Each structure stands twice: as structure tokens, then as C-alpha cells.
Amino acid sequence: QIGYYCSLVEDANENYWDREAARRRHGSIISPPGMLIVWSFPLPWTPGGRPDHSPFLGLEVPLPGKTLINVSTDTTFHGVIRIGDALRFGERVVAVSDEKLTALGVGHFVTTITDVTNQSDDPVATHENVIYRYHPHSTSLPPDRSPAEAPPIGDLPVVTMPVTVGRCVLDAAATRDFFPGHHDREYAQAQGARDLYLNTMFYHGFVDRVVTDWAGPDSRILRRGLRMLMPACAGDVLTTSAAVVAERQESGHAEVDVEVTVYSGKGPVAAAAITAGLG
């Protein structure tokens, strides 16, 4: 599963591939931090039947909206996830907004917080997630925006990646997320998207990779805030712009804050604020 995910975002970090290098640093190969929520997704079918519940508690809140999008996430990582770990996810709903009218439709924002621990009850991560449950305005597609200006050049190397139908299929397999907007063109267009689109967990891995490609395999993602701005659809080409906005020493260790924006030809599709430890 780690290999599929790293293939999706083309992350060559040796801690995810090289057993000996990962053993020296962490004791074993580790999971990319972007996979945190992947591990909570159940198999869609087993000999015992299909899952009784959706992967997110926010989907089970009784609300009128018939579809959803992810709006933002904010994750703090307390430790690494190693092969062989057993994770426990404790999720709670902390807020449900009043009915809101947006460009997509009419619905409610639902905020959940998930505390993740391992088999030793050590904290692994705290993850806040906001989804929008809504009724779309209509099934008609919004007009295409004019091509955006070129993304600004940041401090970190630019990463480009085409969004193909094949990558969208790999996205579903690599993240175990079979929400229809990621693989069903008709459903995605009924939501107002131009075509199949990438999911939140893709962006988690993609923006993390931008930072760790630059910082090297001794670095570690400590915190990530991510906002989704518009869908990145099949046919788009993603380009990143990333810059260091702060540097400091914490308990003798160097940390940096990096802002990463992901662009398509239509404009910015996601923006992240990442804190990384440098070794």
C-alpha cells in the first residue's frame, strides 16, 4: 500500500522504499505522513460483508446534503508510523455549521477531529477535517475560467505532474478512497467539476513530497494545514510554488515553515502551510 501511494505522488524518499536506510533512521520502513487517513479506510468488501459505517464520522451526521467535498485539513504529527504498527482512530464531531449558500450549492460544514494512537497508546497524530455536505445548484457545468498567469517562482524546486485518468484511478487504489467523484466522470460533473478529480490524500502526499524532496530524507513533516481551492481534474497539469517563510531552533533542532501552493492551468487548486523538522 505504501508503494502504491508513493507511486501516486512520485515520492522517492528512501524512508518509504529502502529497508536499510529506513531501519537506520526509524527502525523500519515508515508510512508517508500523507497516508495517515488512508489507514482508516475499510476494505469495500470482505467475506463478512460490506462495512457498516463510512470511513468518516462526518458523513454519518444526519444532514440533507446529498454529496460532499473536502474543504480543509490541519494535522499535527507526534510520531512516525512504522510497518507493523496497529493504529487506533478516535474521531469526534466538533462542529456543524448553520446552512450555508456557496458557489457549489446549499449545505453545511462539518468539522471532525481524529486522535490517532499506536499499539503502545503513543500519540501518532491529531487530525482536523472540514467537509461540506451540500445539494448542488444544478447539474450544469460552470463556465471554464480563463487560463491563469504562470505560478510565482518560490525558494523550493518546482514540481510538475500531469493529472490523467490513469492517475485518478491510481489515486483511488492508493488511498482506498472510492468516492465516485474520483472515478465516475458523470458523478463528478454533476457536482460541478469539469472531470474526474484528485482527492485530499493525494494533495497531502504531493505537498509533503515538495518539502521533503528539498529538505532530504532526514527531515520530517511535523504539521500540515491544507486548503482545497478548486478541483484538479483529468487533463490538468499541476505545478507547485513553494517558499520558506520562517526558520527557528526548537529544543536544539532546526525547523522551517514552508508555504506550498499547487496550481493548474485554471489557477490555484490547493494551498498548504507545512512545518518540517530538519533532522
Coordinates of N, CA, C and O in Angstrom, one line a residue, residues 4 15 17 24 38 44 56 89 97 101 108 122 135 141 150 193 203 211-212 227 229 243 247 250 279:
Y4 N 2.1 1.8 -3.6 CA 1.1 2.4 -4.4 C 1.0 3.9 -4.2 O 0.9 4.7 -5.1
N15 N 13.1 6.6 2.9 CA 12.5 6.0 4.1 C 11.2 5.2 3.8 O 10.8 4.5 4.7
W17 N 11.1 3.3 0.8 CA 11.4 2.3 -0.1 C 12.6 1.5 0.3 O 12.6 0.3 0.0
R24 N 17.9 2.4 9.7 CA 18.9 3.3 10.4 C 18.2 4.4 11.1 O 18.6 4.8 12.2
V38 N -5.5 7.3 5.1 CA -5.6 6.1 4.2 C -5.8 4.8 5.1 O -6.6 4.0 4.8
P44 N -13.7 -2.3 0.9 CA -15.1 -2.1 0.4 C -15.9 -3.4 0.6 O -17.1 -3.3 0.5
F56 N -15.6 8.2 7.4 CA -15.6 9.5 8.1 C -16.9 9.6 8.9 O -18.0 9.5 8.4
F89 N -8.0 4.9 15.7 CA -8.6 6.2 15.3 C -9.8 6.6 16.2 O -10.8 5.9 16.1
S97 N -22.1 23.5 11.0 CA -22.5 24.9 10.7 C -24.0 25.0 10.5 O -24.6 24.1 10.2
L101 N -25.0 29.0 1.9 CA -25.1 29.1 0.5 C -23.7 29.4 -0.1 O -23.0 30.4 0.3
H108 N -24.0 22.3 4.7 CA -23.5 22.5 6.0 C -22.0 22.1 6.0 O -21.6 21.1 5.4
D122 N 0.9 5.3 22.2 CA 1.6 6.5 22.0 C 0.9 7.4 20.9 O 0.3 6.8 19.9
H135 N -26.4 20.2 -1.4 CA -27.1 20.0 -2.6 C -26.6 20.9 -3.7 O -26.5 22.1 -3.5
L141 N -22.5 22.4 -15.9 CA -21.1 22.7 -15.6 C -20.9 24.3 -15.6 O -21.5 25.0 -16.4
A150 N 1.2 32.5 -15.0 CA 2.2 31.5 -14.5 C 2.4 31.6 -13.0 O 2.4 32.7 -12.5
A193 N -17.8 19.7 -11.1 CA -16.4 19.6 -11.6 C -16.3 19.4 -13.1 O -17.3 18.9 -13.7
Y203 N -3.2 15.3 -2.3 CA -2.6 16.6 -2.0 C -1.7 16.5 -0.8 O -0.6 17.1 -0.7
V211 N 8.2 19.4 0.0 CA 9.1 19.8 1.1 C 10.2 18.8 1.4 O 11.4 19.2 1.5
T212 N 9.9 17.5 1.5 CA 10.9 16.5 1.8 C 11.9 16.3 0.7 O 13.1 15.9 0.9
R227 N -5.7 23.6 2.5 CA -7.0 24.1 2.0 C -7.1 23.7 0.5 O -6.2 23.9 -0.3
L229 N -8.9 24.5 -3.0 CA -9.4 25.7 -3.5 C -10.3 25.4 -4.7 O -11.3 26.1 -4.9
A243 N 7.8 28.3 -0.8 CA 8.8 29.2 -0.3 C 8.9 29.0 1.2 O 7.9 28.7 1.9
E247 N 12.3 30.3 9.9 CA 13.2 29.3 10.3 C 13.5 29.5 11.8 O 13.5 30.7 12.3
E250 N 14.2 24.7 17.7 CA 13.3 24.2 18.8 C 14.0 23.0 19.5 O 14.2 22.0 18.9
G279 N 16.0 17.4 11.0 CA 17.0 16.4 11.4 C 17.3 16.4 12.9 O 16.8 17.3 13.6

